[in-house]
Coordinates of C-alpha atoms in Angstrom, one line a residue:
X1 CA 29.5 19.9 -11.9
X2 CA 25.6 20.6 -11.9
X3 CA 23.4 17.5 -11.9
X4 CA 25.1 14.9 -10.2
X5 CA 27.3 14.8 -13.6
X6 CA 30.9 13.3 -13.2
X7 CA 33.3 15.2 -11.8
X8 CA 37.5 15.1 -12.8
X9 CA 39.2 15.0 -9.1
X10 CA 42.7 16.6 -9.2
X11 CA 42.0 18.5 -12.3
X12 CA 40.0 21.1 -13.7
X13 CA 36.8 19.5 -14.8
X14 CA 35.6 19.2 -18.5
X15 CA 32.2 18.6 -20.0
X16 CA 30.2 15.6 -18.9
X17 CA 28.2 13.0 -21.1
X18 CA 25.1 11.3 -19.9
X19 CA 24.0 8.1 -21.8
X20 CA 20.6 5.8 -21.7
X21 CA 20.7 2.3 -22.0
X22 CA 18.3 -0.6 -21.1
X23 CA 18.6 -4.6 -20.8
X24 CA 17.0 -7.4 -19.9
X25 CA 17.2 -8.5 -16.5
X26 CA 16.7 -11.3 -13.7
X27 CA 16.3 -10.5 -10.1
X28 CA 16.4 -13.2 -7.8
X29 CA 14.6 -12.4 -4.9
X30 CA 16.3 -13.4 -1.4
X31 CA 15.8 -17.5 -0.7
X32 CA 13.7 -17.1 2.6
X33 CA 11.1 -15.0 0.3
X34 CA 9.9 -18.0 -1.5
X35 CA 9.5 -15.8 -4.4
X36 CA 10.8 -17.3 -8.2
X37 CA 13.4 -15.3 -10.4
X38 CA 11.6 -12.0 -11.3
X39 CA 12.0 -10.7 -15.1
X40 CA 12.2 -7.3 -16.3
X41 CA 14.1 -4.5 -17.9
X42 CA 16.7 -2.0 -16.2
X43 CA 16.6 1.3 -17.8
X44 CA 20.4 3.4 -16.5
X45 CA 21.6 6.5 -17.1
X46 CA 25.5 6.4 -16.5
X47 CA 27.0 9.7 -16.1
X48 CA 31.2 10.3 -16.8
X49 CA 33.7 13.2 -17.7
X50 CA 34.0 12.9 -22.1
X51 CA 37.5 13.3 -21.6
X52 CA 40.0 13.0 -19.3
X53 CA 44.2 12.3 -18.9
X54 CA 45.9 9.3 -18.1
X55 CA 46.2 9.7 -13.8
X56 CA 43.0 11.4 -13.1
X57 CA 40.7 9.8 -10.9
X58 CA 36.9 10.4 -12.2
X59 CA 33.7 9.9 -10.8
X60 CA 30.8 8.7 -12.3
X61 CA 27.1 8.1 -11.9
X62 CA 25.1 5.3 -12.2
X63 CA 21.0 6.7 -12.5
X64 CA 18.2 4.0 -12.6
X65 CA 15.3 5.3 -14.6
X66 CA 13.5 1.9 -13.8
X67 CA 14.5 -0.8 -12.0
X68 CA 14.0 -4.6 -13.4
X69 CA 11.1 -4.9 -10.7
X70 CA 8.4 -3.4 -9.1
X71 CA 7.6 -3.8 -5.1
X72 CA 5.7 -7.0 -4.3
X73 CA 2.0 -5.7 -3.3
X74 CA 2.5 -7.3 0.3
X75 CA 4.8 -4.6 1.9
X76 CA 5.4 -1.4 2.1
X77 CA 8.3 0.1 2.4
X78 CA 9.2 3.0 4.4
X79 CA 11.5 5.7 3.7
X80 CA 15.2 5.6 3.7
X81 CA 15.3 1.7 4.1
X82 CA 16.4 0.8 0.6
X83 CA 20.3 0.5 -0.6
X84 CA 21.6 -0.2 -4.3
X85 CA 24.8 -1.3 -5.0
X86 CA 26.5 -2.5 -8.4
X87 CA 29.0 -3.2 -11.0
X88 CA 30.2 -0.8 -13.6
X89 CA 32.3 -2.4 -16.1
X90 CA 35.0 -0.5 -18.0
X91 CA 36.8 -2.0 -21.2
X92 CA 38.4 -1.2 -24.2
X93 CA 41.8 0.7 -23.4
X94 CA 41.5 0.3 -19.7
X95 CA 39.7 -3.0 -18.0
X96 CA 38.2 -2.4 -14.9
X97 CA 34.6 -3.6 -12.6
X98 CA 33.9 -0.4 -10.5
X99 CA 32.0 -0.4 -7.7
X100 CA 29.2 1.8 -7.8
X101 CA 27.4 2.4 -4.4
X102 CA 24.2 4.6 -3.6
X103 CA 22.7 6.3 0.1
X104 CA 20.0 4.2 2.0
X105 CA 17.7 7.0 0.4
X106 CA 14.4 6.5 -1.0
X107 CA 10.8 7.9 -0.3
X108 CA 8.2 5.4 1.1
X109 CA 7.3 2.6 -1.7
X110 CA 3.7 1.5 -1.4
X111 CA 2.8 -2.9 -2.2
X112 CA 3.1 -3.3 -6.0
X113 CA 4.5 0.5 -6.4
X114 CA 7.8 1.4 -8.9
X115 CA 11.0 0.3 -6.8
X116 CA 12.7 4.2 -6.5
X117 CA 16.5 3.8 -5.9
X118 CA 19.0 6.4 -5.4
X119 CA 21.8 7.2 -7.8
X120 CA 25.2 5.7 -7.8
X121 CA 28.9 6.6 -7.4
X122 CA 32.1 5.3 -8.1
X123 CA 35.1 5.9 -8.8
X124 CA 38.0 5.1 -11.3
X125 CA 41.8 5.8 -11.7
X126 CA 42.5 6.2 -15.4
X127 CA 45.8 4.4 -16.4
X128 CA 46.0 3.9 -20.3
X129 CA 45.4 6.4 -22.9
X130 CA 42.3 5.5 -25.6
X131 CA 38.8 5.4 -25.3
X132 CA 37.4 3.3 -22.4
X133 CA 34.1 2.6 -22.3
X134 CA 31.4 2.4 -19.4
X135 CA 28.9 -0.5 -19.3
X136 CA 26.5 -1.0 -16.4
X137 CA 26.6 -4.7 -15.2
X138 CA 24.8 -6.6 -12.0
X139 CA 23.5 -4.8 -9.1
X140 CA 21.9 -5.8 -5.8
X141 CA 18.8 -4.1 -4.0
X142 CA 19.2 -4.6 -0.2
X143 CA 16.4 -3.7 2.5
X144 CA 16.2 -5.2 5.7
X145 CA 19.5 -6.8 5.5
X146 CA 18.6 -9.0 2.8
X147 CA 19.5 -9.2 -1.0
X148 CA 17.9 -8.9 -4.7
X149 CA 20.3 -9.6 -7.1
X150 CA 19.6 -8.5 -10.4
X151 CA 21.9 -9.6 -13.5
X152 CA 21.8 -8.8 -17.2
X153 CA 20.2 -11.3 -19.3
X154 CA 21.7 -10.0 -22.8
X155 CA 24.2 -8.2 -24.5
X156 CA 24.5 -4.5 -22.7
X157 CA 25.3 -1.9 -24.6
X158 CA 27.6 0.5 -23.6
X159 CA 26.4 3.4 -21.7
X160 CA 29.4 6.1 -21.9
X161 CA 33.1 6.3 -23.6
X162 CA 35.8 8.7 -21.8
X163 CA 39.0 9.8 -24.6
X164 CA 41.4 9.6 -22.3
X165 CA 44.7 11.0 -23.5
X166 CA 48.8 10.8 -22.0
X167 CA 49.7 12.9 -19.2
X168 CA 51.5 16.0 -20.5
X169 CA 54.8 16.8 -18.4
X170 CA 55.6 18.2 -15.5
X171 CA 53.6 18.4 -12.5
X172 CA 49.4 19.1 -12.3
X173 CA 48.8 22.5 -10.4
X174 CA 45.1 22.2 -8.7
X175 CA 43.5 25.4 -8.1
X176 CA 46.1 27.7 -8.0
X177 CA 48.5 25.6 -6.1
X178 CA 51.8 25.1 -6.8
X179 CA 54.3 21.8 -6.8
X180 CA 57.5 22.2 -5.1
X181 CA 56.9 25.3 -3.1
X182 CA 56.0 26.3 0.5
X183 CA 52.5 25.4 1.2
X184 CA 50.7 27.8 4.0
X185 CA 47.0 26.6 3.8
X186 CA 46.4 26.3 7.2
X187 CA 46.7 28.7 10.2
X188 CA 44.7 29.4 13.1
X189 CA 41.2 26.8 13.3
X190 CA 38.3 28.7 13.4
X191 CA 34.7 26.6 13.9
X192 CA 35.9 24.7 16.5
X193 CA 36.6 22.1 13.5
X194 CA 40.2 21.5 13.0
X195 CA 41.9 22.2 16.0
X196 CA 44.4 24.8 14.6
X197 CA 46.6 22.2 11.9
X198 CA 47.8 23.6 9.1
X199 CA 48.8 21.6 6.1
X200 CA 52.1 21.8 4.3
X201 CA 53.2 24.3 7.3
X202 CA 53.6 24.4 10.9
X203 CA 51.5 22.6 13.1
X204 CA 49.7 24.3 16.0
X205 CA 48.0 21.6 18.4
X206 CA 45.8 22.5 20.3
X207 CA 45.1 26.4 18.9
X208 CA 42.2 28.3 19.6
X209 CA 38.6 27.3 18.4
X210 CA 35.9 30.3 17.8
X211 CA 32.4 30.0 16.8
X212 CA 30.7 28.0 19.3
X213 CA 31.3 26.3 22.7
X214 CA 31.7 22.8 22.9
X215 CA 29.9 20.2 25.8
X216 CA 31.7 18.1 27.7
X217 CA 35.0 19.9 28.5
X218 CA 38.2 21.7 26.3
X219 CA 39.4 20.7 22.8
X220 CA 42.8 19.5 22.4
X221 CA 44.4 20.1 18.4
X222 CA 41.3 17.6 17.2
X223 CA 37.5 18.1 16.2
X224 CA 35.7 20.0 19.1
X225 CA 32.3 20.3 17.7
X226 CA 29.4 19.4 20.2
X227 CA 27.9 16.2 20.6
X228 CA 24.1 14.8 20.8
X229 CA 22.4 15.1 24.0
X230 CA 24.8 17.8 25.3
X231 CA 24.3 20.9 27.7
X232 CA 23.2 23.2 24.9
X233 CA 19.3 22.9 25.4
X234 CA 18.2 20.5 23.0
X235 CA 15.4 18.4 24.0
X236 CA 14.8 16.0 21.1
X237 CA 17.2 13.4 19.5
X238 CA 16.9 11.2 17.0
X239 CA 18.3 7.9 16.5
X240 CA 19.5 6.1 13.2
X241 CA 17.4 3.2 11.8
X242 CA 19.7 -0.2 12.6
X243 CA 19.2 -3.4 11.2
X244 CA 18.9 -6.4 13.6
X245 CA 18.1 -10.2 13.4
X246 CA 16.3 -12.4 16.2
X247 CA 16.5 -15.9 17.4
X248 CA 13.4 -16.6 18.4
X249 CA 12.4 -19.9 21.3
X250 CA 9.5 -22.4 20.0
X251 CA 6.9 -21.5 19.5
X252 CA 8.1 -18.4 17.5
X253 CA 10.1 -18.7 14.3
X254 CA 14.2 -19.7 14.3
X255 CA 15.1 -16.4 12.8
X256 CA 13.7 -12.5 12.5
X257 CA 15.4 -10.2 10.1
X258 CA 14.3 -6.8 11.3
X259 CA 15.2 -2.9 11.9
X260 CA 14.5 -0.4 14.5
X261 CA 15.2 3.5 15.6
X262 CA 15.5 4.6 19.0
X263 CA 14.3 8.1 19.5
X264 CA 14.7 10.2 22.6
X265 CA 13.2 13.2 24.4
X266 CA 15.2 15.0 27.3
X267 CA 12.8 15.2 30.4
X268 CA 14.8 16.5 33.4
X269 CA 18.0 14.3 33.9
X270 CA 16.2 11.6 32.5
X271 CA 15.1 10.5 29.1
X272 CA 11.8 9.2 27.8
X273 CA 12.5 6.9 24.5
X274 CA 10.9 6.0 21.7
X275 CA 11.5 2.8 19.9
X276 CA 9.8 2.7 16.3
X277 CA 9.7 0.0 13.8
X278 CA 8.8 -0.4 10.4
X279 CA 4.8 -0.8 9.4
X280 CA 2.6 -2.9 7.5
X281 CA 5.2 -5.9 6.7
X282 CA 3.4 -8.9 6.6
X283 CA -0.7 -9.4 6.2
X284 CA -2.7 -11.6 8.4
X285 CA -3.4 -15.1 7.5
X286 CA -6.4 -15.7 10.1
X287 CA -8.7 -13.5 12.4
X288 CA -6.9 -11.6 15.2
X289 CA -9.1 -9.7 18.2
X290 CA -8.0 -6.6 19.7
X291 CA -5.4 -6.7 21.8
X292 CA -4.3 -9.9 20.5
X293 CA -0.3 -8.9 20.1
X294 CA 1.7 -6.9 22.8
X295 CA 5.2 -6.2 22.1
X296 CA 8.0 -5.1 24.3
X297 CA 11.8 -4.7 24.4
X298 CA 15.0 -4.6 25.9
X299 CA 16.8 -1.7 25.0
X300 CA 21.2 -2.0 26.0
X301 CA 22.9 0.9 27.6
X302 CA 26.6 1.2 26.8
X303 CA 29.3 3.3 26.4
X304 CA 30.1 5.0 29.5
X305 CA 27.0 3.8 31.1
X306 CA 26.1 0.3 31.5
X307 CA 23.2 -1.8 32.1
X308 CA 19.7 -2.5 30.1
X309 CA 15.7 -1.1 30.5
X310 CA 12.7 -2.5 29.3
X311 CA 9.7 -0.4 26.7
X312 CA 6.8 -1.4 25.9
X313 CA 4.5 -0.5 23.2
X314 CA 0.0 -0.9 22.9
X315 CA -1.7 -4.1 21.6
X316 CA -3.2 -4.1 18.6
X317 CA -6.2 -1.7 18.6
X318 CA -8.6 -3.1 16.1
X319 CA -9.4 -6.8 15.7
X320 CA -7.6 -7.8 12.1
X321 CA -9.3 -10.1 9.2
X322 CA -7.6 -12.4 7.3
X323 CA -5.5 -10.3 5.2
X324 CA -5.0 -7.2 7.2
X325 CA -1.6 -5.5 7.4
X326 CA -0.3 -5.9 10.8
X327 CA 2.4 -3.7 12.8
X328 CA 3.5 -3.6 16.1
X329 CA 2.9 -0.4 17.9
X330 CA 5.5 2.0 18.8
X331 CA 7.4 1.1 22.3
X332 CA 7.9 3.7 24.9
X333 CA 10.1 3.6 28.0
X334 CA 12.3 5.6 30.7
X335 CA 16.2 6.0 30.3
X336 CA 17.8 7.4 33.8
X337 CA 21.4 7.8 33.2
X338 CA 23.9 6.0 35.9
X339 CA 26.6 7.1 34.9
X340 CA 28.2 11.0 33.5
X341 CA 29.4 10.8 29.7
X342 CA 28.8 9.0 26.4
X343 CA 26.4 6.5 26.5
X344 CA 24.7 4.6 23.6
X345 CA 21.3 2.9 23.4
X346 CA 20.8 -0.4 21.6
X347 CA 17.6 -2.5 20.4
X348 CA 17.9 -5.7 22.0
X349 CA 16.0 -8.5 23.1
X350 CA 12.4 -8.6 21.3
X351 CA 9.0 -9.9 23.2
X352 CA 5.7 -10.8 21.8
X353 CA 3.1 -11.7 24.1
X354 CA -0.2 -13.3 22.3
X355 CA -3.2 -13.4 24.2
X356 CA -6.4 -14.8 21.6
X357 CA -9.3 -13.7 24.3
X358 CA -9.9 -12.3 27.4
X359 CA -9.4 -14.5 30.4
X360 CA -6.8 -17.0 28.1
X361 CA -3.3 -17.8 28.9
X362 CA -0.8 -15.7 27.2
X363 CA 1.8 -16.8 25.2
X364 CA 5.2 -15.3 25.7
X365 CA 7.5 -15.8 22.5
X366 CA 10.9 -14.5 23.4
X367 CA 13.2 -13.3 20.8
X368 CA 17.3 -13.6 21.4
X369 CA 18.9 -10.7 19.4
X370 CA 21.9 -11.9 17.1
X371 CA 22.4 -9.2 15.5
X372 CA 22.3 -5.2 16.5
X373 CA 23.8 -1.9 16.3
X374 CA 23.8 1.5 17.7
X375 CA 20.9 3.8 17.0
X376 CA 21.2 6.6 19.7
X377 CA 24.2 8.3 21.5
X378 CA 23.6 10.6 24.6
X379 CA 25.6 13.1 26.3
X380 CA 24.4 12.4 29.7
X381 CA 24.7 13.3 33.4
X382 CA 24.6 10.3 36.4
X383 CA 20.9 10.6 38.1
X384 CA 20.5 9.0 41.5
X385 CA 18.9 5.7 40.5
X386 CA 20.5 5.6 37.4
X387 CA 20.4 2.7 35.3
X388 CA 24.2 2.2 35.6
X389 CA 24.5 -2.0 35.9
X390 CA 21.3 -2.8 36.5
X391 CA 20.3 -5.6 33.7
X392 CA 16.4 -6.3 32.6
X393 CA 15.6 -9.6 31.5
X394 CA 13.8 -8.9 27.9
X395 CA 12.5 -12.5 27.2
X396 CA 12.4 -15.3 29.1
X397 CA 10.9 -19.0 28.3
X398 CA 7.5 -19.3 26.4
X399 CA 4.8 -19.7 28.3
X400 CA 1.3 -20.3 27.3
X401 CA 0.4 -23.7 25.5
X402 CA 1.9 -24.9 22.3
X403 CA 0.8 -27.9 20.3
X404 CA 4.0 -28.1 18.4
X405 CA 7.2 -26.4 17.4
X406 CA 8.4 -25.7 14.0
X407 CA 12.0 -24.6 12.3
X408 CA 11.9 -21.5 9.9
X409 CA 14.4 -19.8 7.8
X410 CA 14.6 -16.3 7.4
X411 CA 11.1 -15.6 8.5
X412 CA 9.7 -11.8 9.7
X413 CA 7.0 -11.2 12.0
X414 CA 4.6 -8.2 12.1
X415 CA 6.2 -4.6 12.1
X416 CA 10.1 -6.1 13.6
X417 CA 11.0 -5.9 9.9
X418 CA 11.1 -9.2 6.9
X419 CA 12.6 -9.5 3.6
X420 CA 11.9 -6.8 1.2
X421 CA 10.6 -9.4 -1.1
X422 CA 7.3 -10.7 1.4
X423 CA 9.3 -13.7 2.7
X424 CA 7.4 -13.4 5.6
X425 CA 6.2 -16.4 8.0
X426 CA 2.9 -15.7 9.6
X427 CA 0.4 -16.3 12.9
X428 CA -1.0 -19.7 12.4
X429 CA -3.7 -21.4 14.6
X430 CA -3.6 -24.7 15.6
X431 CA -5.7 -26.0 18.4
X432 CA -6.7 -22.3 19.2
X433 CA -3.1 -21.6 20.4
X434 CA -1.8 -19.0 18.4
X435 CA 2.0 -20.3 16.8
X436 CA 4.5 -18.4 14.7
X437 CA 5.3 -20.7 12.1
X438 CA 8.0 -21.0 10.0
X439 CA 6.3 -23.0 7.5
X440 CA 5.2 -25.7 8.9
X441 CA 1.3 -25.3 8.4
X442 CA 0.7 -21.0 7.8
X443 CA 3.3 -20.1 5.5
X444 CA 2.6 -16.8 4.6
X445 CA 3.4 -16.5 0.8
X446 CA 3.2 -13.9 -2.1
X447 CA -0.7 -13.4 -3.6
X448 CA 0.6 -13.1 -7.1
X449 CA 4.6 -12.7 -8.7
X450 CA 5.0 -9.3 -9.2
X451 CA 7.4 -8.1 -11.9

């Protein structure tokens, strides 16, 4: 069905109806934000099947024409790093709260732009014959692992109706299929992709795979398609984007919500990463020279490799004024395999060292990570040296001066990541020591509410 319009799943599909409705809303922007209940209107488009039978399991589409709120002007957003999920309520012959779901897919939103989401999909078993009507209901915005939760405020109208009518007898043939016969889909795999199973037949583990060779050995009757970082001359890979949270030692805040992709480029046996994170999160609340922040990470090595390595990424270039977006620069290192096979790379431990002038102490704020994930799996081959069991210590004890030490909750800090709603805590100076805060004296705070 063209359009993203619903589609009937076990039957042929029928015409689709697309319906426009729009209700008041509150979002209520994640607590750490320090942002009040934001009101606004939800404009939907749900699209379903018109008509269906009882037993059919239908999809249906839940479109946002506009969203209850706009982005807060403080951040920006960067592409692919916003989720909706949601509630679609079904009543009258059948009762029913489906869960509607969209991709992490959006393009970047700039401070104060229109929130874009992507479309929703869910899915529904029909049971009872009669009209059953579609009715969009609360749904939650989620960016850097935290939650807006947005909830009607009146009445909603409903958005679609599907006549659903009684199973006729007998059994349901499905493109060209037939019940109670012999079933010979199947055969010899070709692709590499099956393995050689057949459905409804014989089985044939094992069978022969065309159309491609495969790295790192034979295919045995399962998927044998070829693998990132394998023998077959690519050179760049790219990681996924991960979410991760921090525990950071006083003087730095108690927590860091944030997110980070690990990229890598092949370079003989070894690889040179890449570790990005996202921009422009949080504006400076005081004067910062050149140079000022220096981050740095430990990056963990699993899977059939073990150990840890460190990268590093620039200071700040330009000295920032008081309101200046800051980000931390992207961190580059040296990954030397120890080990032959499957490893995975991991953002871990996060480092900021603060230096306010030349000839100053540093200040060394080390960041525990809590919470990680996969970003990058390599294919790779044992190099002499390798980094197979070797550990690097990513953050160690503060050093540098402090005048006093302050609890936070749910803080961010420059370009690791924050709440999508600005809940960010910033660089405060006290004494001329430079102190993450986590609202003790700088608590960095929304200019205006933004609806």
């Amino acid at each position: 069905m063209l359009g993203g319009a619903g589609i009937l799943l076990g039957v042929a599909a029928v015409p689709a109806q697309a319906a426009e409705v729009s209700y008041k809303t509150e979002c209520i922007p994640p607590a750490a934000s320090g942002l009040g209940p934001v009101e606004g209107t939800t404009k939907v488009e749900i699209t379903a099947p018109a008509t269906a039978k009882v037993g059919d399991e239908i999809q249906v589409v839940w479109k946002f024409v506009q969203a209850a709120s706009k982005n807060p002007d403080l951040i920006v957003l960067p592409k692919d790093s916003v989720k909706p999920t949601g509630t679609l309520k079904a009543s009258g012959a059948q009762t029913a709260d489906i869960a509607m779901e969209g991709p992490q897919k959006n393009p970047e939103i700039p401070k104060g732009g229109d929130m874009v989401l992507s479309d929703m999909t869910g899915k529904v078993k029909l049971t009872t014959a009669g009209d059953v009507t579609l009715t969009p209901d609360a749904y939650t915005i989620t960016a850097y692992s935290t939650d807006t939760k947005c909830t009607p405020q009146e009445a909603v109208p409903a958005a679609a109706t599907i006549k659903v009518t009684a199973a006729e007898g007998g059994s349901t043939t499905s493109g060209g299929s037939t019940s109670g016969g012999t079933t010979t889909s199947g055969g010899t795999a070709t692709g590499g992709d099956t393995g050689g199973t057949t459905s409804g037949g014989s089985t044939t583990s094992g069978g022969t795979t065309s159309g491609g060779t495969t790295s790192g050995g034979t295919t045995s009757g399962g998927s044998g398609g070829s693998t990132s970082g394998g023998n077959d001359g690519q050179t760049d890979f790219a990681g996924k984007t991960v979410t991760t949270s921090f525990a950071c030692a006083s003087p730095g805040p108690a927590k860091i919500d944030s997110s980070a992709t690990i990229n890598a480029k092949k370079n003989g046996g070894s690889y040179d990463l890449t570790v990005k994170t996202a921009k422009g999160v949080m504006n400076s609340p005081a004067p910062l020279p050149a140079g000022a922040l220096k981050p740095s990470m430990v990056i963990t090595v699993g899977g059939d490799d073990s150990g840890s390595l460190k990268v590093e990424g620039p200071a700040n270039k330009d000295a920032l004024n008081t309101g200046d977006p800051v980000s931390l620069g992207d961190m580059t290192g040296t990954y030397k395999p120890g080990a032959d096979g499957k490893a995975t790379l991991s953002p871990g431990d996060l480092t900021i060292v603060v230096t306010l002038s030349a000839g100053s102490n540093p200040i060394t704020i080390p960041c525990k990570a809590t919470k990680t994930a996969v970003s990058l799996e390599l294919d790779v081959q044992k190099q002499a040296g390798g980094v197979s069991g070797a550990t690097t210590s990513g953050s160690g004890s503060s050093s540098g001066s402090s005048s006093s030490s302050s609890s936070s909750s749910g803080g961010g800090l420059a370009a690791t990541g924050a709440n999508d709603h600005g809940g960010l805590r910033a660089l405060g100076f006290v004494a001329g020591t430079a102190i993450l805060l986590g609202g003790a004296v700088f608590t960095f705070l929304p200019r205006r509410r933004v609806r």
